[in-house]
Amino acid sequence: MGGDGADMSEAGEGGEEGEGGEIVEVALMPPLHQNGCLPGRETQRSSSSAPLVSVSDVEVGRAVASEEHPEAEAMLPASTSEVKLIPRLSKRRLVVLVIFSLYSLVNAFQWIQYSILTNVFTRYYNVSNSQIDWLSMTYMVTYIPLIFPATWLLDTRGLRITALLGSGLNCLGAWIKCTSVQPNLYVVTLVAQIVCSVAQVFILGLPSRIASVWFGPKEVSTACAVAVLGNQLGTAIGFLLPPVLVPNTADDMDLMGQNIRIMFYGTAAVSTFLFILAAVAFKEKPKYPPSQSQAVLLDVSPDNYSYKQSMINLFRNVPFVLLLISYGIMTGAFYSVSTLLNQMIITHYEGEEVNAGRIGLTLVVAGMVGSVICGLWLDYTKTYKQTTLVVYILSFVGMVVFTFTLDCGHLVVVFVTGGVLGFFMTGYLPLGFEFAVEITYPESEGTSSGLLNASAQIFGIIFTLIQGKLTTDYNPRAGNIFLFVWMFIGIILTALIKSDLRRHNVNSGISVDIKSMSVDGPTEDELSKTASKSQSELKI
């Protein structure tokens, strides 16, 4: 994802002066249909929107671009009716990605830090296991009603405002936790966790948006995977550090409180630093779009945007609805396993709280590796459906193996099976985001990702409650069997999704009607035929 920061040639009358002093001709696009645009409302354009170059000019421009910028050759359109761009990538994109990943990390750490120490916090606050479970499930419950105003804010007020809200609320929640270190202040720590869960609403939907707005088509999936990686790394650290910082000192409540206080204050300090960093360095978008698909979306008027229409378009998109359900099943199962992992391990391996955290760490770290590998693979092959389906099947197999080896009596086996499960189950997360962006383009990436996360929270709540009940009343195996039965249903739904790589086809220069994409666009095969026909006509 490297590359020198530079700008992109602007469209305008006649031409612009490029690097080395040469003149680069640019053709402007005709009016396009904006994502969420109300039917019957056309974008207002001036007379300058007519193409400014001939076919021969396009061919000359293509030759120049091929010689001086080979990475842009694949993105030049085959038709004279589209924008001819030489994409340039900004160095700041890496800064934005790192800042987001870090404060997403802290938010995920605050999600899991209670559940991995369930037996410690039940003792300290003198509450039940279910009350500690709710400290994690709060993240899921809060997300569902707030996702719609959060995605509306992202679409109408922009990326920077949304990012600052996420980072700021995360910082506020961490400081409130510092005031809750008293055995009778469970309610205060619950309020603090609710604030952190609200912050999560402004975090989870951003990876695909940041990747699309800041990164080029050859690195967009990898960037999304890295953005998701931050959240996964936070979960991994949440599995590892809390058992070390807050050991189970049941006979010394004062020492337990002191250890909890150290953990909370350390989290608050890091959160504050990251909020300041985000306020100073996090920018809305690069000066010029990094890809053809982003340039297309910039060429429309924001006055025509309708959030309601965008939501209607998404729910009328059958492939997206299938993905919405299958993604919710997989990610909800991951949330449930993460929340109840401590209880599952302790049931079969009494006194192994630290190893329970290490197993959780193994699960998530393996998933981080899986995420990066899947992101790189998508950028290289663009095989979104095939990769998503294979990873889903392997996650199911991993869950079955983990279930039937959990009580084998050897922790090393649980470490291995947990790692395999995590590699595929956690590695699936960025695949779902990127696949959704492809099949819903040109709708907002934040809206599609937000709906996926809302589905995950709903399934996560249901799965955690039912699996927790089965684990308590019967055993962990019963709860895990419940999960992998649902995962099998998710495999079937994923297999039914029709691959429709809309964004990829636009970036590849295939001439498409953006307006027809809004609800029920052509399939990948139909687009390929259209591209071949267009190129044949151009040669004639």
mmCIF file of C-alpha atoms in Angstrom, residues 13 103 171 212 224 244 253 350 393 424 515:
data_model
loop_
_atom_site.group_PDB
_atom_site.id
_atom_site.type_symbol
_atom_site.label_atom_id
_atom_site.label_comp_id
_atom_site.label_asym_id
_atom_site.label_seq_id
_atom_site.Cartn_x
_atom_site.Cartn_y
_atom_site.Cartn_z
ATOM 1 C CA GLU A 13 -11.866 23.293 -20.116
ATOM 2 C CA TYR A 103 -8.597 4.165 18.334
ATOM 3 C CA CYS A 171 -12.140 8.590 25.499
ATOM 4 C CA SER A 212 -12.774 3.510 -0.709
ATOM 5 C CA CYS A 224 -10.113 -2.365 4.541
ATOM 6 C CA VAL A 244 -2.201 -10.264 33.570
ATOM 7 C CA MET A 253 -10.426 -7.107 47.425
ATOM 8 C CA GLU A 350 -10.675 -24.932 36.225
ATOM 9 C CA ILE A 393 -17.105 -23.173 4.786
ATOM 10 C CA PHE A 424 -11.135 -18.161 9.167
ATOM 11 C CA LYS A 515 -28.470 4.969 -12.558
#
